[in-house]
Amino acid sequence: MRSYRTRNGSLEGRAGSGTYVAEPRQRVRVVRSSAREQPEGSPFRADMKAVGRQGDWESRTDAKVPAPAGIAARLGIDEGDLCVRTAYEFLADGKPVQLSASWEPYDLTAGTLVVLPEGGPHAGAGVVNRMAAIGITVSHAVEQPEPRQATAEEASLLGIQKAALVTHIRRTYYSDQGRPVETADIVVPAAHCEIVYEIPINR
């Protein structure tokens, strides 16, 4: 499928079928900021509400998943050590606008009420608040954004063309002791979202 921009949207050429006008889609603003960590509520839902959309997400968690080499390096653990992996699909008015795959060391949360990010009494509370519930203070996060092309799987989940441009953000949360407590790969489609970094200034 090929896509071409027009004044009112885009034309999609489908092999053996013809050319169609794709419905214009307003880009969603995604704000990245430590100031948006909230005791209650979701920053993503707040972002969607600000542009008049309903924000929600779907998730799937797998416990005791062996850490691949790259994830292990980011978490400061050995390759093959067990992790809790959660895959997220973030939705705006029911349409996917962002993907995320989160990894947490299993030995950090095993036997606690927060072992499942989307289960138990702290479901959906976010990494900072969940870790605080078991006595771990998250002091900061590091994000590394880079542009690349979407994989076939990502394109299918996001409803975009294969190899369309996305921003891949590698994010890692650290405790005040310097230990990585969670790392995630966040994928944001360039055609559907604009990423804004908000930097708090302490005076």
PDB file of C-alpha atoms in Angstrom:
ATOM      1  CA  MET A   1       0.000   0.000   0.000  1.00  0.00           C
ATOM      2  CA  ARG A   2       1.292   3.482  -0.858  1.00  0.00           C
ATOM      3  CA  SER A   3       0.163   6.714   0.768  1.00  0.00           C
ATOM      4  CA  TYR A   4       0.212  10.255  -0.642  1.00  0.00           C
ATOM      5  CA  ARG A   5      -0.627  13.499   1.113  1.00  0.00           C
ATOM      6  CA  THR A   6      -3.419  15.749  -0.202  1.00  0.00           C
ATOM      7  CA  ARG A   7      -4.922  19.003   1.030  1.00  0.00           C
ATOM      8  CA  ASN A   8      -7.730  17.202   2.871  1.00  0.00           C
ATOM      9  CA  GLY A   9      -5.948  14.075   4.026  1.00  0.00           C
ATOM     10  CA  SER A  10      -4.093  11.253   2.329  1.00  0.00           C
ATOM     11  CA  LEU A  11      -4.615   8.966  -0.623  1.00  0.00           C
ATOM     12  CA  GLU A  12      -3.992   5.279  -0.112  1.00  0.00           C
ATOM     13  CA  GLY A  13      -3.166   3.178  -3.171  1.00  0.00           C
ATOM     14  CA  ARG A  14      -4.070  -0.484  -2.754  1.00  0.00           C
ATOM     15  CA  ALA A  15      -2.643  -2.955  -5.244  1.00  0.00           C
ATOM     16  CA  GLY A  16      -5.316  -4.370  -7.516  1.00  0.00           C
ATOM     17  CA  SER A  17      -8.027  -2.301  -5.874  1.00  0.00           C
ATOM     18  CA  GLY A  18      -7.533   1.387  -6.589  1.00  0.00           C
ATOM     19  CA  THR A  19      -6.899   4.618  -4.732  1.00  0.00           C
ATOM     20  CA  TYR A  20      -8.877   5.728  -1.696  1.00  0.00           C
ATOM     21  CA  VAL A  21      -9.020   8.900   0.397  1.00  0.00           C
ATOM     22  CA  ALA A  22      -8.075   8.069   3.974  1.00  0.00           C
ATOM     23  CA  GLU A  23      -9.972   9.848   6.717  1.00  0.00           C
ATOM     24  CA  PRO A  24      -7.858  12.698   8.192  1.00  0.00           C
ATOM     25  CA  ARG A  25      -6.754  11.912  11.746  1.00  0.00           C
ATOM     26  CA  GLN A  26      -5.857  14.602  14.271  1.00  0.00           C
ATOM     27  CA  ARG A  27      -2.501  14.038  15.922  1.00  0.00           C
ATOM     28  CA  VAL A  28      -2.616  13.379  19.652  1.00  0.00           C
ATOM     29  CA  ARG A  29      -0.237  15.248  21.953  1.00  0.00           C
ATOM     30  CA  VAL A  30       1.737  12.929  24.234  1.00  0.00           C
ATOM     31  CA  VAL A  31       3.410  14.786  27.106  1.00  0.00           C
ATOM     32  CA  ARG A  32       6.535  13.316  28.722  1.00  0.00           C
ATOM     33  CA  SER A  33       7.213  14.863  32.134  1.00  0.00           C
ATOM     34  CA  SER A  34       8.176  13.744  35.630  1.00  0.00           C
ATOM     35  CA  ALA A  35       5.766  16.373  36.948  1.00  0.00           C
ATOM     36  CA  ARG A  36       2.884  14.335  35.505  1.00  0.00           C
ATOM     37  CA  GLU A  37       3.359  11.374  37.866  1.00  0.00           C
ATOM     38  CA  GLN A  38       0.145  11.466  39.901  1.00  0.00           C
ATOM     39  CA  PRO A  39      -0.934   9.846  43.180  1.00  0.00           C
ATOM     40  CA  GLU A  40      -4.252   9.103  41.498  1.00  0.00           C
ATOM     41  CA  GLY A  41      -5.322   9.006  37.886  1.00  0.00           C
ATOM     42  CA  SER A  42      -3.403   8.445  34.673  1.00  0.00           C
ATOM     43  CA  PRO A  43      -1.290  11.046  32.788  1.00  0.00           C
ATOM     44  CA  PHE A  44      -2.337   9.356  29.537  1.00  0.00           C
ATOM     45  CA  ARG A  45      -6.024   9.766  30.366  1.00  0.00           C
ATOM     46  CA  ALA A  46      -5.341  13.402  31.299  1.00  0.00           C
ATOM     47  CA  ASP A  47      -3.635  13.987  27.939  1.00  0.00           C
ATOM     48  CA  MET A  48      -6.569  12.477  26.078  1.00  0.00           C
ATOM     49  CA  LYS A  49      -9.122  14.460  28.086  1.00  0.00           C
ATOM     50  CA  ALA A  50      -7.245  17.671  27.226  1.00  0.00           C
ATOM     51  CA  VAL A  51      -7.872  17.072  23.513  1.00  0.00           C
ATOM     52  CA  GLY A  52     -11.438  15.888  24.009  1.00  0.00           C
ATOM     53  CA  ARG A  53     -10.787  12.169  23.693  1.00  0.00           C
ATOM     54  CA  GLN A  54     -11.410   9.159  25.884  1.00  0.00           C
ATOM     55  CA  GLY A  55      -8.136   7.574  26.975  1.00  0.00           C
ATOM     56  CA  ASP A  56      -7.891   3.930  27.963  1.00  0.00           C
ATOM     57  CA  TRP A  57      -5.579   0.942  27.580  1.00  0.00           C
ATOM     58  CA  GLU A  58      -5.501  -2.817  27.259  1.00  0.00           C
ATOM     59  CA  SER A  59      -2.761  -4.952  28.776  1.00  0.00           C
ATOM     60  CA  ARG A  60      -1.446  -8.479  29.103  1.00  0.00           C
ATOM     61  CA  THR A  61       0.970  -9.556  31.833  1.00  0.00           C
ATOM     62  CA  ASP A  62       3.242 -12.604  31.794  1.00  0.00           C
ATOM     63  CA  ALA A  63       5.077 -13.446  35.027  1.00  0.00           C
ATOM     64  CA  LYS A  64       8.445 -15.195  35.297  1.00  0.00           C
ATOM     65  CA  VAL A  65       9.644 -14.368  31.777  1.00  0.00           C
ATOM     66  CA  PRO A  66      13.429 -14.804  31.278  1.00  0.00           C
ATOM     67  CA  ALA A  67      15.066 -11.446  30.553  1.00  0.00           C
ATOM     68  CA  PRO A  68      16.647 -11.110  27.073  1.00  0.00           C
ATOM     69  CA  ALA A  69      20.216  -9.789  27.028  1.00  0.00           C
ATOM     70  CA  GLY A  70      19.251  -6.198  26.171  1.00  0.00           C
ATOM     71  CA  ILE A  71      16.558  -5.959  28.844  1.00  0.00           C
ATOM     72  CA  ALA A  72      18.841  -7.589  31.439  1.00  0.00           C
ATOM     73  CA  ALA A  73      21.530  -4.978  30.752  1.00  0.00           C
ATOM     74  CA  ARG A  74      19.041  -2.149  31.222  1.00  0.00           C
ATOM     75  CA  LEU A  75      17.768  -3.645  34.505  1.00  0.00           C
ATOM     76  CA  GLY A  76      21.221  -4.498  35.844  1.00  0.00           C
ATOM     77  CA  ILE A  77      20.390  -8.206  36.138  1.00  0.00           C
ATOM     78  CA  ASP A  78      21.728 -11.362  34.508  1.00  0.00           C
ATOM     79  CA  GLU A  79      20.427 -12.558  31.174  1.00  0.00           C
ATOM     80  CA  GLY A  80      17.719 -15.145  31.825  1.00  0.00           C
ATOM     81  CA  ASP A  81      16.773 -13.772  35.247  1.00  0.00           C
ATOM     82  CA  LEU A  82      13.005 -13.805  35.704  1.00  0.00           C
ATOM     83  CA  CYS A  83      10.929 -10.703  35.006  1.00  0.00           C
ATOM     84  CA  VAL A  84       7.310  -9.624  34.931  1.00  0.00           C
ATOM     85  CA  ARG A  85       6.511  -8.461  31.387  1.00  0.00           C
ATOM     86  CA  THR A  86       3.424  -6.400  30.562  1.00  0.00           C
ATOM     87  CA  ALA A  87       2.412  -5.419  27.026  1.00  0.00           C
ATOM     88  CA  TYR A  88       0.195  -2.338  26.714  1.00  0.00           C
ATOM     89  CA  GLU A  89      -1.936  -0.938  23.910  1.00  0.00           C
ATOM     90  CA  PHE A  90      -3.003   2.644  24.659  1.00  0.00           C
ATOM     91  CA  LEU A  91      -6.238   3.831  23.057  1.00  0.00           C
ATOM     92  CA  ALA A  92      -7.777   7.199  22.199  1.00  0.00           C
ATOM     93  CA  ASP A  93     -11.517   6.898  21.556  1.00  0.00           C
ATOM     94  CA  GLY A  94     -10.941   3.186  21.115  1.00  0.00           C
ATOM     95  CA  LYS A  95      -8.187   3.591  18.498  1.00  0.00           C
ATOM     96  CA  PRO A  96      -4.583   2.540  19.290  1.00  0.00           C
ATOM     97  CA  VAL A  97      -2.146   5.462  19.530  1.00  0.00           C
ATOM     98  CA  GLN A  98       0.767   4.009  21.531  1.00  0.00           C
ATOM     99  CA  LEU A  99       2.352   0.672  22.431  1.00  0.00           C
ATOM    100  CA  SER A 100       4.513  -0.213  25.408  1.00  0.00           C
ATOM    101  CA  ALA A 101       6.293  -3.306  26.719  1.00  0.00           C
ATOM    102  CA  SER A 102       7.283  -3.064  30.392  1.00  0.00           C
ATOM    103  CA  TRP A 103       9.778  -5.292  32.239  1.00  0.00           C
ATOM    104  CA  GLU A 104      10.238  -5.493  36.027  1.00  0.00           C
ATOM    105  CA  PRO A 105      12.651  -7.774  37.939  1.00  0.00           C
ATOM    106  CA  TYR A 106      10.562 -10.554  39.444  1.00  0.00           C
ATOM    107  CA  ASP A 107      12.649 -10.748  42.607  1.00  0.00           C
ATOM    108  CA  LEU A 108      11.788  -7.091  43.318  1.00  0.00           C
ATOM    109  CA  THR A 109       8.029  -7.568  43.622  1.00  0.00           C
ATOM    110  CA  ALA A 110       7.567 -11.344  44.104  1.00  0.00           C
ATOM    111  CA  GLY A 111       5.239 -12.092  47.009  1.00  0.00           C
ATOM    112  CA  THR A 112       3.907  -8.533  47.201  1.00  0.00           C
ATOM    113  CA  LEU A 113       0.555  -6.990  46.258  1.00  0.00           C
ATOM    114  CA  VAL A 114       2.140  -5.110  43.334  1.00  0.00           C
ATOM    115  CA  VAL A 115       3.700  -8.054  41.484  1.00  0.00           C
ATOM    116  CA  LEU A 116       1.120  -7.624  38.698  1.00  0.00           C
ATOM    117  CA  PRO A 117       1.119  -4.054  37.325  1.00  0.00           C
ATOM    118  CA  GLU A 118      -2.531  -4.317  36.241  1.00  0.00           C
ATOM    119  CA  GLY A 119      -3.800  -6.607  39.004  1.00  0.00           C
ATOM    120  CA  GLY A 120      -4.495  -6.378  42.740  1.00  0.00           C
ATOM    121  CA  PRO A 121      -5.314  -3.310  44.864  1.00  0.00           C
ATOM    122  CA  HIS A 122      -2.709  -1.136  43.113  1.00  0.00           C
ATOM    123  CA  ALA A 123      -3.682  -2.049  39.559  1.00  0.00           C
ATOM    124  CA  GLY A 124      -2.924   0.690  37.055  1.00  0.00           C
ATOM    125  CA  ALA A 125      -1.334   2.963  39.669  1.00  0.00           C
ATOM    126  CA  GLY A 126       1.906   3.336  37.708  1.00  0.00           C
ATOM    127  CA  VAL A 127       5.461   2.334  38.527  1.00  0.00           C
ATOM    128  CA  VAL A 128       6.195   5.177  40.988  1.00  0.00           C
ATOM    129  CA  ASN A 129       3.113   4.614  43.129  1.00  0.00           C
ATOM    130  CA  ARG A 130       3.310   0.809  43.021  1.00  0.00           C
ATOM    131  CA  MET A 131       6.943   0.800  44.134  1.00  0.00           C
ATOM    132  CA  ALA A 132       6.140   3.260  46.922  1.00  0.00           C
ATOM    133  CA  ALA A 133       3.560   0.757  48.204  1.00  0.00           C
ATOM    134  CA  ILE A 134       6.374  -1.743  48.914  1.00  0.00           C
ATOM    135  CA  GLY A 135       8.784   0.812  50.368  1.00  0.00           C
ATOM    136  CA  ILE A 136      10.820   1.610  47.247  1.00  0.00           C
ATOM    137  CA  THR A 137      11.272   5.271  46.349  1.00  0.00           C
ATOM    138  CA  VAL A 138      11.618   5.959  42.624  1.00  0.00           C
ATOM    139  CA  SER A 139      13.833   9.020  42.249  1.00  0.00           C
ATOM    140  CA  HIS A 140      14.083   9.489  38.491  1.00  0.00           C
ATOM    141  CA  ALA A 141      13.608   8.049  35.039  1.00  0.00           C
ATOM    142  CA  VAL A 142      15.846   8.104  31.976  1.00  0.00           C
ATOM    143  CA  GLU A 143      14.345   8.210  28.479  1.00  0.00           C
ATOM    144  CA  GLN A 144      16.146   7.644  25.196  1.00  0.00           C
ATOM    145  CA  PRO A 145      13.984   8.480  22.145  1.00  0.00           C
ATOM    146  CA  GLU A 146      14.990   7.579  18.617  1.00  0.00           C
ATOM    147  CA  PRO A 147      13.139   7.446  15.274  1.00  0.00           C
ATOM    148  CA  ARG A 148      12.806   4.214  13.339  1.00  0.00           C
ATOM    149  CA  GLN A 149      10.394   2.320  11.119  1.00  0.00           C
ATOM    150  CA  ALA A 150       7.543   0.275  12.559  1.00  0.00           C
ATOM    151  CA  THR A 151       7.815  -3.490  12.518  1.00  0.00           C
ATOM    152  CA  ALA A 152       5.065  -5.495  10.813  1.00  0.00           C
ATOM    153  CA  GLU A 153       3.566  -6.402  14.199  1.00  0.00           C
ATOM    154  CA  GLU A 154       3.634  -2.802  15.456  1.00  0.00           C
ATOM    155  CA  ALA A 155       2.087  -1.533  12.216  1.00  0.00           C
ATOM    156  CA  SER A 156      -0.723  -4.082  12.515  1.00  0.00           C
ATOM    157  CA  LEU A 157      -1.464  -3.162  16.154  1.00  0.00           C
ATOM    158  CA  LEU A 158      -1.331   0.599  15.532  1.00  0.00           C
ATOM    159  CA  GLY A 159      -3.257   0.546  12.267  1.00  0.00           C
ATOM    160  CA  ILE A 160      -0.447   2.206  10.309  1.00  0.00           C
ATOM    161  CA  GLN A 161       1.493   1.227   7.217  1.00  0.00           C
ATOM    162  CA  LYS A 162       4.334  -1.248   7.513  1.00  0.00           C
ATOM    163  CA  ALA A 163       7.635   0.617   7.928  1.00  0.00           C
ATOM    164  CA  ALA A 164       5.841   3.883   8.830  1.00  0.00           C
ATOM    165  CA  LEU A 165       7.849   6.219  11.052  1.00  0.00           C
ATOM    166  CA  VAL A 166       7.574   5.783  14.814  1.00  0.00           C
ATOM    167  CA  THR A 167       9.434   7.147  17.833  1.00  0.00           C
ATOM    168  CA  HIS A 168      10.877   4.373  19.982  1.00  0.00           C
ATOM    169  CA  ILE A 169      11.438   5.501  23.589  1.00  0.00           C
ATOM    170  CA  ARG A 170      13.549   3.364  25.920  1.00  0.00           C
ATOM    171  CA  ARG A 171      12.541   4.374  29.447  1.00  0.00           C
ATOM    172  CA  THR A 172      14.024   3.123  32.708  1.00  0.00           C
ATOM    173  CA  TYR A 173      12.902   4.021  36.248  1.00  0.00           C
ATOM    174  CA  TYR A 174      15.528   4.076  39.024  1.00  0.00           C
ATOM    175  CA  SER A 175      15.150   3.891  42.799  1.00  0.00           C
ATOM    176  CA  ASP A 176      16.853   6.391  45.103  1.00  0.00           C
ATOM    177  CA  GLN A 177      19.440   3.640  45.676  1.00  0.00           C
ATOM    178  CA  GLY A 178      20.305   3.684  41.971  1.00  0.00           C
ATOM    179  CA  ARG A 179      18.703   0.326  41.138  1.00  0.00           C
ATOM    180  CA  PRO A 180      16.677   0.037  37.914  1.00  0.00           C
ATOM    181  CA  VAL A 181      13.171  -1.066  38.946  1.00  0.00           C
ATOM    182  CA  GLU A 182      11.427  -1.054  35.555  1.00  0.00           C
ATOM    183  CA  THR A 183      12.340  -0.584  31.920  1.00  0.00           C
ATOM    184  CA  ALA A 184      10.004  -0.182  28.974  1.00  0.00           C
ATOM    185  CA  ASP A 185       9.981   0.134  25.211  1.00  0.00           C
ATOM    186  CA  ILE A 186       7.389   2.703  24.153  1.00  0.00           C
ATOM    187  CA  VAL A 187       6.389   3.017  20.502  1.00  0.00           C
ATOM    188  CA  VAL A 188       4.601   6.167  19.307  1.00  0.00           C
ATOM    189  CA  PRO A 189       3.486   6.516  15.646  1.00  0.00           C
ATOM    190  CA  ALA A 190       4.629   9.820  14.125  1.00  0.00           C
ATOM    191  CA  ALA A 191       1.517  10.126  11.957  1.00  0.00           C
ATOM    192  CA  HIS A 192      -0.865   9.931  14.921  1.00  0.00           C
ATOM    193  CA  CYS A 193       1.026  11.549  17.804  1.00  0.00           C
ATOM    194  CA  GLU A 194       3.313  14.444  18.620  1.00  0.00           C
ATOM    195  CA  ILE A 195       5.668  14.043  21.586  1.00  0.00           C
ATOM    196  CA  VAL A 196       6.215  17.008  23.904  1.00  0.00           C
ATOM    197  CA  TYR A 197       8.784  17.015  26.726  1.00  0.00           C
ATOM    198  CA  GLU A 198       7.830  19.138  29.727  1.00  0.00           C
ATOM    199  CA  ILE A 199      10.828  20.047  31.907  1.00  0.00           C
ATOM    200  CA  PRO A 200      10.088  21.251  35.465  1.00  0.00           C
ATOM    201  CA  ILE A 201      12.298  24.055  36.743  1.00  0.00           C
ATOM    202  CA  ASN A 202      13.100  23.958  40.464  1.00  0.00           C
ATOM    203  CA  ARG A 203      13.742  27.391  41.949  1.00  0.00           C
TER     204      ARG A 203
END
